[in-house]
mmCIF file of C-alpha atoms and ligand atoms in Angstrom:
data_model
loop_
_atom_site.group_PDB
_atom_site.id
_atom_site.type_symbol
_atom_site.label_atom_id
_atom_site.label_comp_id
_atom_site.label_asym_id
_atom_site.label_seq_id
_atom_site.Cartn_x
_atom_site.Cartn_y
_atom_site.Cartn_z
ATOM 1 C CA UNK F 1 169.011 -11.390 166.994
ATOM 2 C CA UNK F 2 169.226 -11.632 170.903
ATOM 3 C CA UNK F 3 167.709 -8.882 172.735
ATOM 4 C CA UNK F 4 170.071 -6.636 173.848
ATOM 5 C CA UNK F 5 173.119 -7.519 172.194
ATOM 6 C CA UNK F 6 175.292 -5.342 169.313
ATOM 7 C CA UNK F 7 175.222 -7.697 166.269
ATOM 8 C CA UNK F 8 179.199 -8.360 165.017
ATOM 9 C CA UNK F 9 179.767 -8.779 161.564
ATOM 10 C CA UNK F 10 183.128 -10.139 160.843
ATOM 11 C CA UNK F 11 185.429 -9.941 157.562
ATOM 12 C CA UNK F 12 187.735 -13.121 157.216
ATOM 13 C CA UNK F 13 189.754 -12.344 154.552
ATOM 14 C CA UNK F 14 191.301 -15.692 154.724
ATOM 15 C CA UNK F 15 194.545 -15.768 152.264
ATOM 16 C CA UNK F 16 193.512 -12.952 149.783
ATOM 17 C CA UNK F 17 195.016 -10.072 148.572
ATOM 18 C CA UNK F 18 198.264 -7.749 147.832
ATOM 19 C CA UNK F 19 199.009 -5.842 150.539
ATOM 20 C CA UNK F 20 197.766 -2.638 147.958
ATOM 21 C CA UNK F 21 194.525 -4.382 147.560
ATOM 22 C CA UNK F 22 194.481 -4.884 151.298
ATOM 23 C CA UNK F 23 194.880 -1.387 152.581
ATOM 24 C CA UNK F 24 192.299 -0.476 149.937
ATOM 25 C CA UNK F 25 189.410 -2.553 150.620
ATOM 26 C CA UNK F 26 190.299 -1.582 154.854
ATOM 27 C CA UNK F 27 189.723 1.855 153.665
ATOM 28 C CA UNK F 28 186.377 1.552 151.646
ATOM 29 C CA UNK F 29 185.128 -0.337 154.779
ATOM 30 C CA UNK F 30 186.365 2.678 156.795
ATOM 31 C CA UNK F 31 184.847 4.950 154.838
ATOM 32 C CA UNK F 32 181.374 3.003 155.425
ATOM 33 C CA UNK F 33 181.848 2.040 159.044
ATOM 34 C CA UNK F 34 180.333 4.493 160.819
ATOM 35 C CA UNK F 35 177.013 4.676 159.561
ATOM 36 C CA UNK F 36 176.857 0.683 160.452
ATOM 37 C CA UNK F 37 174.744 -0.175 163.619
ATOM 38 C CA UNK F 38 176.715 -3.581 163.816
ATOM 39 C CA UNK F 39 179.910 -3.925 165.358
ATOM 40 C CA UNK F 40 182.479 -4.414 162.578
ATOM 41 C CA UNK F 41 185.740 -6.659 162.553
ATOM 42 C CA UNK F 42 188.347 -7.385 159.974
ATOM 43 C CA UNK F 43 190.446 -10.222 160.034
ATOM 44 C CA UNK F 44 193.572 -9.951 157.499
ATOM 45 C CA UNK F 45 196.176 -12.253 156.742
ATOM 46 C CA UNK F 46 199.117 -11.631 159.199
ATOM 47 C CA UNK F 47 201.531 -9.851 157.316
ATOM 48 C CA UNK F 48 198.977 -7.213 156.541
ATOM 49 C CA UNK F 49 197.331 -6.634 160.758
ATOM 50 C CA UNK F 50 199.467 -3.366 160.944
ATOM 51 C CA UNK F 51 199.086 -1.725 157.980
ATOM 52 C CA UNK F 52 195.000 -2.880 157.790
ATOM 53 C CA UNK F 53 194.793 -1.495 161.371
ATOM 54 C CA UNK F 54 195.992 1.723 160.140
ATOM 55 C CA UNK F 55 193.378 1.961 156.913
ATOM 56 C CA UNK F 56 190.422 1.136 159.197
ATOM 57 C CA UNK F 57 191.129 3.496 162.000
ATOM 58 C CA UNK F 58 189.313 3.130 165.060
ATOM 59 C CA UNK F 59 185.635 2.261 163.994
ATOM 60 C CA UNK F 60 186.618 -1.157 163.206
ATOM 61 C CA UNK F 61 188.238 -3.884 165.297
ATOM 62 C CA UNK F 62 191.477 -6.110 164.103
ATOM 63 C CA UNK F 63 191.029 -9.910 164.685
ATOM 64 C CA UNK F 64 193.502 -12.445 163.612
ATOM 65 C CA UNK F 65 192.952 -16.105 161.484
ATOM 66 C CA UNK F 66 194.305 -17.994 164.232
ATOM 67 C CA UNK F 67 197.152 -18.079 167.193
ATOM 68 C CA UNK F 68 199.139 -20.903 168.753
ATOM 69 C CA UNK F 69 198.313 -22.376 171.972
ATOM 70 C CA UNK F 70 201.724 -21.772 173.085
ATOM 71 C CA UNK F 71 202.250 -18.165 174.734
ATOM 72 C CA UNK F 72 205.819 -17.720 172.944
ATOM 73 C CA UNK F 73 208.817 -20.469 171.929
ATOM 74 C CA UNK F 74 210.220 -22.332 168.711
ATOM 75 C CA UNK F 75 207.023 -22.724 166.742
ATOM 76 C CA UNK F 76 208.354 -21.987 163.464
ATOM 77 C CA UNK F 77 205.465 -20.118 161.376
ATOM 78 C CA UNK F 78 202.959 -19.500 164.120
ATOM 79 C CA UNK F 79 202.022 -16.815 166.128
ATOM 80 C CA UNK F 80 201.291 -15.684 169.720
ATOM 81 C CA UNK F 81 198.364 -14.385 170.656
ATOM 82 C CA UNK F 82 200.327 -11.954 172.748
ATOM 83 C CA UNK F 83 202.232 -11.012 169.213
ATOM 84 C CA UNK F 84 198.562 -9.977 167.624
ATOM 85 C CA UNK F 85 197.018 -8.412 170.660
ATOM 86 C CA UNK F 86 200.478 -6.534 170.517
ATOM 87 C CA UNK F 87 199.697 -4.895 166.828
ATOM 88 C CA UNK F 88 196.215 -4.323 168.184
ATOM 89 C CA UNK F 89 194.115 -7.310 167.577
ATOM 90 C CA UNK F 90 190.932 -7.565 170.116
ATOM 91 C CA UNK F 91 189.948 -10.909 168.252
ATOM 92 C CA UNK F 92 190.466 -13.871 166.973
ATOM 93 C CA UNK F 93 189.147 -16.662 164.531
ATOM 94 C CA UNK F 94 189.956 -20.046 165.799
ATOM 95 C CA UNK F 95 189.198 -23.679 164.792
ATOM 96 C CA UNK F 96 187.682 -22.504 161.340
ATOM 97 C CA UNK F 97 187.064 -25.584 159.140
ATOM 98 C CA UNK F 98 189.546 -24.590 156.759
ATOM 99 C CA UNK F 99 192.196 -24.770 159.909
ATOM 100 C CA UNK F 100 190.590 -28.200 160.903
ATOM 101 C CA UNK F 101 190.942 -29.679 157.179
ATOM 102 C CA UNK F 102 194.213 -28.435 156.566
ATOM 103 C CA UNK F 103 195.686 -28.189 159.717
ATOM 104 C CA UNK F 104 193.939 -30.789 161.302
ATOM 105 C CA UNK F 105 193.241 -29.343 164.077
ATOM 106 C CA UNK F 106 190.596 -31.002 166.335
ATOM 107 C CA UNK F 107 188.620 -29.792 169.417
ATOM 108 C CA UNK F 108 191.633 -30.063 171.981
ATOM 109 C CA UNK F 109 194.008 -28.062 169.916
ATOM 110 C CA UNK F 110 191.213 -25.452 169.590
ATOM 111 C CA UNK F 111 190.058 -25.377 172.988
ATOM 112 C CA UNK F 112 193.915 -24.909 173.775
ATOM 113 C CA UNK F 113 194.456 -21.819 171.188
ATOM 114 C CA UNK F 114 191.042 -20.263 173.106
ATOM 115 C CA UNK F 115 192.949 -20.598 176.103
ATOM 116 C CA UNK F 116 195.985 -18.984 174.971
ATOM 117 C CA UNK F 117 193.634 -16.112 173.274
ATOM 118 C CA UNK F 118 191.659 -15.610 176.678
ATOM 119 C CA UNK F 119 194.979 -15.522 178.540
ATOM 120 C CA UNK F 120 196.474 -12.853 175.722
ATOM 121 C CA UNK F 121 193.432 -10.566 176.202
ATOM 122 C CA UNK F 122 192.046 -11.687 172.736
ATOM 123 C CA UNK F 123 188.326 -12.916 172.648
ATOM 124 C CA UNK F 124 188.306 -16.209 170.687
ATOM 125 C CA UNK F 125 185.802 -16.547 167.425
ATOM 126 C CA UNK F 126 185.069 -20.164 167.977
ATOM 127 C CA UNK F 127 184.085 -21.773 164.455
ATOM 128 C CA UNK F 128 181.968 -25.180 164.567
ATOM 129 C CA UNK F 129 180.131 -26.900 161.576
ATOM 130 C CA UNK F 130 179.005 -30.362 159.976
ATOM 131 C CA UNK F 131 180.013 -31.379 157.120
ATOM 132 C CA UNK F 132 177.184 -32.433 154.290
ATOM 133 C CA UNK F 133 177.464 -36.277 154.959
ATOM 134 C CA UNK F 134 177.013 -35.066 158.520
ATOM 135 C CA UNK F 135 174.171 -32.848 158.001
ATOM 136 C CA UNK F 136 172.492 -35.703 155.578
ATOM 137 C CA UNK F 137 172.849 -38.251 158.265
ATOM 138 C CA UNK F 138 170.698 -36.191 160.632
ATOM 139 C CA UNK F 139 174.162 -35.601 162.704
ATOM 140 C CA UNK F 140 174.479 -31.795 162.500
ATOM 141 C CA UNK F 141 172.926 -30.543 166.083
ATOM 142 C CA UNK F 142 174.984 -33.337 167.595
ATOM 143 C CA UNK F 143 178.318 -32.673 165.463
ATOM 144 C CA UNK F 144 178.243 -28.654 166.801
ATOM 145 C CA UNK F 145 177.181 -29.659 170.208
ATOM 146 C CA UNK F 146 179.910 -32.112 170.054
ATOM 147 C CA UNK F 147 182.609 -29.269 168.737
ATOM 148 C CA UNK F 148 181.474 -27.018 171.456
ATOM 149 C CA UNK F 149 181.985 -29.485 174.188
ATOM 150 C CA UNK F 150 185.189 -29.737 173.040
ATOM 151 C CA UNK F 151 186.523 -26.572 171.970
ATOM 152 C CA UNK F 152 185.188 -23.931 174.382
ATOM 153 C CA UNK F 153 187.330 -23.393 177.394
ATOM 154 C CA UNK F 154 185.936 -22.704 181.029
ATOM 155 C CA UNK F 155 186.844 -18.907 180.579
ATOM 156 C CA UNK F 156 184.955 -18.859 177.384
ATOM 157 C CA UNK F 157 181.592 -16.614 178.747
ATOM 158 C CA UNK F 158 183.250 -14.349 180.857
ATOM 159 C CA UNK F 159 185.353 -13.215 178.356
ATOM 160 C CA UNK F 160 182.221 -12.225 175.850
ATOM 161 C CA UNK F 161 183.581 -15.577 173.814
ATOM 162 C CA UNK F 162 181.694 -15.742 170.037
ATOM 163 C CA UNK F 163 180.489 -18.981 168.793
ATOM 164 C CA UNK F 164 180.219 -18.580 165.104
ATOM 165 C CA UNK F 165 178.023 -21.492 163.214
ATOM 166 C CA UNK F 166 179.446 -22.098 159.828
ATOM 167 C CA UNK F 167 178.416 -25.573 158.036
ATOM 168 C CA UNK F 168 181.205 -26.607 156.078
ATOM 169 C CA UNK F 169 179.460 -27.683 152.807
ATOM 170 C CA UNK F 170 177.993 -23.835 152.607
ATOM 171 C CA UNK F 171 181.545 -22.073 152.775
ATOM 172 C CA UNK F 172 182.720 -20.790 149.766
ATOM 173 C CA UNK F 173 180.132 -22.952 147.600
ATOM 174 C CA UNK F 174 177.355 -20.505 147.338
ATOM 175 C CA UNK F 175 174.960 -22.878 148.709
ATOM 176 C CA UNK F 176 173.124 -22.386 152.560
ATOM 177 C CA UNK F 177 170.630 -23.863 154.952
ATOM 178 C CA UNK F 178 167.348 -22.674 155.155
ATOM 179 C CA UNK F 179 166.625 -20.069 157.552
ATOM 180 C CA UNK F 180 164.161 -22.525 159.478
ATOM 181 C CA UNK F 181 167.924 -25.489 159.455
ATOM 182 C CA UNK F 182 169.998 -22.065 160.562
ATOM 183 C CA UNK F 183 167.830 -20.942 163.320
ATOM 184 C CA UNK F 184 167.832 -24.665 164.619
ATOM 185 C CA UNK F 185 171.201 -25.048 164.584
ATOM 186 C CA UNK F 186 171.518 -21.292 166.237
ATOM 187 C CA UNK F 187 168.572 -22.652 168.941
ATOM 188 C CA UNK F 188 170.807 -25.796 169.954
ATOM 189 C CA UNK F 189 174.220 -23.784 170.144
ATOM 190 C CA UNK F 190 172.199 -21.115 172.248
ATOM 191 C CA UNK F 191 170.626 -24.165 174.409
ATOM 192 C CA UNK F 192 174.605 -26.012 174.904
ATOM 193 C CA UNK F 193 175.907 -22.030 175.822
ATOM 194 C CA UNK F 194 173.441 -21.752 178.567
ATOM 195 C CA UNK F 195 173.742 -25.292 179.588
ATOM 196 C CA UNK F 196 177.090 -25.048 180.299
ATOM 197 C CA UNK F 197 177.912 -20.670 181.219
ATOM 198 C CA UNK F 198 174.430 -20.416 182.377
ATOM 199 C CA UNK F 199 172.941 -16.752 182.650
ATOM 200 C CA UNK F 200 176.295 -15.893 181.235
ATOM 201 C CA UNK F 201 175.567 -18.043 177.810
ATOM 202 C CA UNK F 202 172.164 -16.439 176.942
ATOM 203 C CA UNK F 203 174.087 -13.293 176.242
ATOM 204 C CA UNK F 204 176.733 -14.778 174.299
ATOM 205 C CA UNK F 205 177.113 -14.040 170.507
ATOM 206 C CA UNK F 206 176.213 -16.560 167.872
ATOM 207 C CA UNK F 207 177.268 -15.752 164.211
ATOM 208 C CA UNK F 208 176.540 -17.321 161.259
ATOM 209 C CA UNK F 209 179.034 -18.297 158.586
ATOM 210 C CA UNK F 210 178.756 -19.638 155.029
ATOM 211 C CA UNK F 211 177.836 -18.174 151.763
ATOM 212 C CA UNK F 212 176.550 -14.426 153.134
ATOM 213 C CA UNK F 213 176.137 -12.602 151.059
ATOM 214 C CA UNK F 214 174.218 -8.960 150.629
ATOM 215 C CA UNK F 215 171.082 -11.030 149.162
ATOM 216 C CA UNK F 216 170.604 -12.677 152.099
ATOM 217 C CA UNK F 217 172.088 -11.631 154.616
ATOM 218 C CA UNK F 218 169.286 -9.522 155.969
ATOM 219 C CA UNK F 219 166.681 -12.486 156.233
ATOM 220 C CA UNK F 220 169.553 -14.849 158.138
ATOM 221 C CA UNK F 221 170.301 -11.841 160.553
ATOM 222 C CA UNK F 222 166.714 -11.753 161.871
ATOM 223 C CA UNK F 223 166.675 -15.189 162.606
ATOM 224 C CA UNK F 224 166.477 -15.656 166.978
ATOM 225 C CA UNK F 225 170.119 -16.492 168.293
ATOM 226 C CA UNK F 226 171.789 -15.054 165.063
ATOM 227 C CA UNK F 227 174.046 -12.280 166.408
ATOM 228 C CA UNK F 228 175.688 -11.147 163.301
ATOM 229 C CA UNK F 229 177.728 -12.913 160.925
ATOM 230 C CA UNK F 230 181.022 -14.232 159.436
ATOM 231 C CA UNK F 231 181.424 -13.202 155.887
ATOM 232 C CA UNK F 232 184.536 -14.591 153.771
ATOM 233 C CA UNK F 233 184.171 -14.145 149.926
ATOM 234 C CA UNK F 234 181.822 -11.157 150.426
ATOM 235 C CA UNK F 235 184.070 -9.289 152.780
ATOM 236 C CA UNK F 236 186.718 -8.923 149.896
ATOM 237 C CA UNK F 237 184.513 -6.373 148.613
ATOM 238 C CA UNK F 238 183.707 -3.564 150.719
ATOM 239 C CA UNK F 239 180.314 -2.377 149.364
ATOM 240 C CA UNK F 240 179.335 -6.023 149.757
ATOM 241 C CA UNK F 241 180.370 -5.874 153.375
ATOM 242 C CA UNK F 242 178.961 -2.935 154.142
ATOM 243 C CA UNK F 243 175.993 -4.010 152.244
ATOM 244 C CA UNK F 244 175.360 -7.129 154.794
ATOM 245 C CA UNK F 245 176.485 -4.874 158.291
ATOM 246 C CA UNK F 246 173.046 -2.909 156.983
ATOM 247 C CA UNK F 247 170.961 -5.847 156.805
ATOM 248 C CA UNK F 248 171.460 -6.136 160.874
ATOM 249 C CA UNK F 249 167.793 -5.574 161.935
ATOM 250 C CA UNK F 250 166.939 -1.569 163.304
ATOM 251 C CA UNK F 251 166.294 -3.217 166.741
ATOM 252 C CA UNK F 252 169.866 -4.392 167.272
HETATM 253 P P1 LIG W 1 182.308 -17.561 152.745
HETATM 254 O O1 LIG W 1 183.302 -17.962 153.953
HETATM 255 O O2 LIG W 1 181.541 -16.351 153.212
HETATM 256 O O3 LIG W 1 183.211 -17.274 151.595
HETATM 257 O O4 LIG W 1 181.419 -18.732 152.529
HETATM 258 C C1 LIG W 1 182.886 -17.877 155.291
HETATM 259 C C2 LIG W 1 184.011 -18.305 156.196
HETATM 260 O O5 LIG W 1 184.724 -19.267 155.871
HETATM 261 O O6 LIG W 1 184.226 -17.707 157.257
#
């Protein structure tokens, strides 16, 4: 953790769930949320941000997946991130590996969607993370650095901006670095944040991402420069998700 700063543990629910099984699982977080010392977020799929903002109520903040970089126009299947700061978003993910494999978006576009979030009145969820033939080739510190370069926009700090570290190879698989490769990683993003926003980037939060899960979630969340986390698989269940916003150490 960073001294002084409320951990955030986000729920990215990615492309899961009925909208039944969504407004469920919003209200067994809800029903957990206020005995958690961590800021809480969940991000649903699009079609379910209103009815999920109902089920959680006000303890728990609405993020989106991801927004256009366009403020409004003929973008057929996108979204504004006017349009989910209108149904009461305050975040939102962007550049997640699963939007740069399948979308392939790269550090312009993403820089460009944080732009469009920052000028919405959303604070962007920045996602960057090597790949395993990256992280075997010694390449990971300068792969992140290199997505942060590229993806964080000027505005990025003063907005409260979140950097979250998620290796690619450890989402969804099960598998994650060692605390002592996650701290590093967290150390270097935390180093590149105050290089560039100064004062303004040593107070920045830096999740983590990948494979959390309520077994270890508490160990990762004590690391220095890990500022809460992004959970995917585990946030589908909300005793699981509830289980890792308690592993946020008492100091936080
Ligand atoms: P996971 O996903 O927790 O299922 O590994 C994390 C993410 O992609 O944000």
């Amino acid at each position: 953790m960073t001294p002084g700063v409320r951990p955030l543990i986000a729920g990215n629910w990615k492309m899961h769930g009925t909208l039944r099984e969504a407004a469920a699982l919003a209200e067994g977080v809800r029903a957990g949320a206020a005995a958690s010392r961590a800021e809480l977020l969940i991000c649903p799929p699009f079609p379910h941000l209103v009815p999920v903002a109902g089920a959680l109520g006000d303890g728990v903040g609405l993020g989106g997946q991801d927004c256009h970089a366009a403020a409004r126009g003929a973008h057929t299947g996108d979204v504004a991130a006017a349009m989910l700061r209108d149904v009461g978003a305050t975040y939102v993910i962007l550049g997640h590996s699963e939007r740069r494999a399948d979308h392939g978006e790269a550090d312009a576009l993403v820089r460009a969607k944080a732009e469009a979030a920052l000028a919405a009145g959303l604070v962007p969820i920045v996602c960057v993370g090597e790949s395993e033939a990256q992280r075997l080739a010694g390449a990971a510190e300068a792969v992140v650095t290199g997505q942060l370069d590229g993806s964080l926009p000027d505005g990025f700090a003063a907005a409260g901006g979140v950097v979250a570290y998620e290796p690619v190879w450890a989402i969804g698989t099960g598998r994650t670095p060692t605390e002592a490769e996650i701290a590093a990683i967290h150390a270097a993003i935390r180093a590149n944040l105050e290089g560039r926003f100064g004062e303004a980037g040593a107070g920045l939060r830096i999740l983590y991402g990948g494979s959390v899960k309520p077994g270890n979630a508490k160990g990762i969340l004590a690391l220095p420069h890990v500022d809460g986390a992004l959970v995917g698989g585990a946030s589908l269940v909300a005793a699981d998700f509830l289980a890792i916003a308690a592993g946020v150490p008492d100091a936080a």
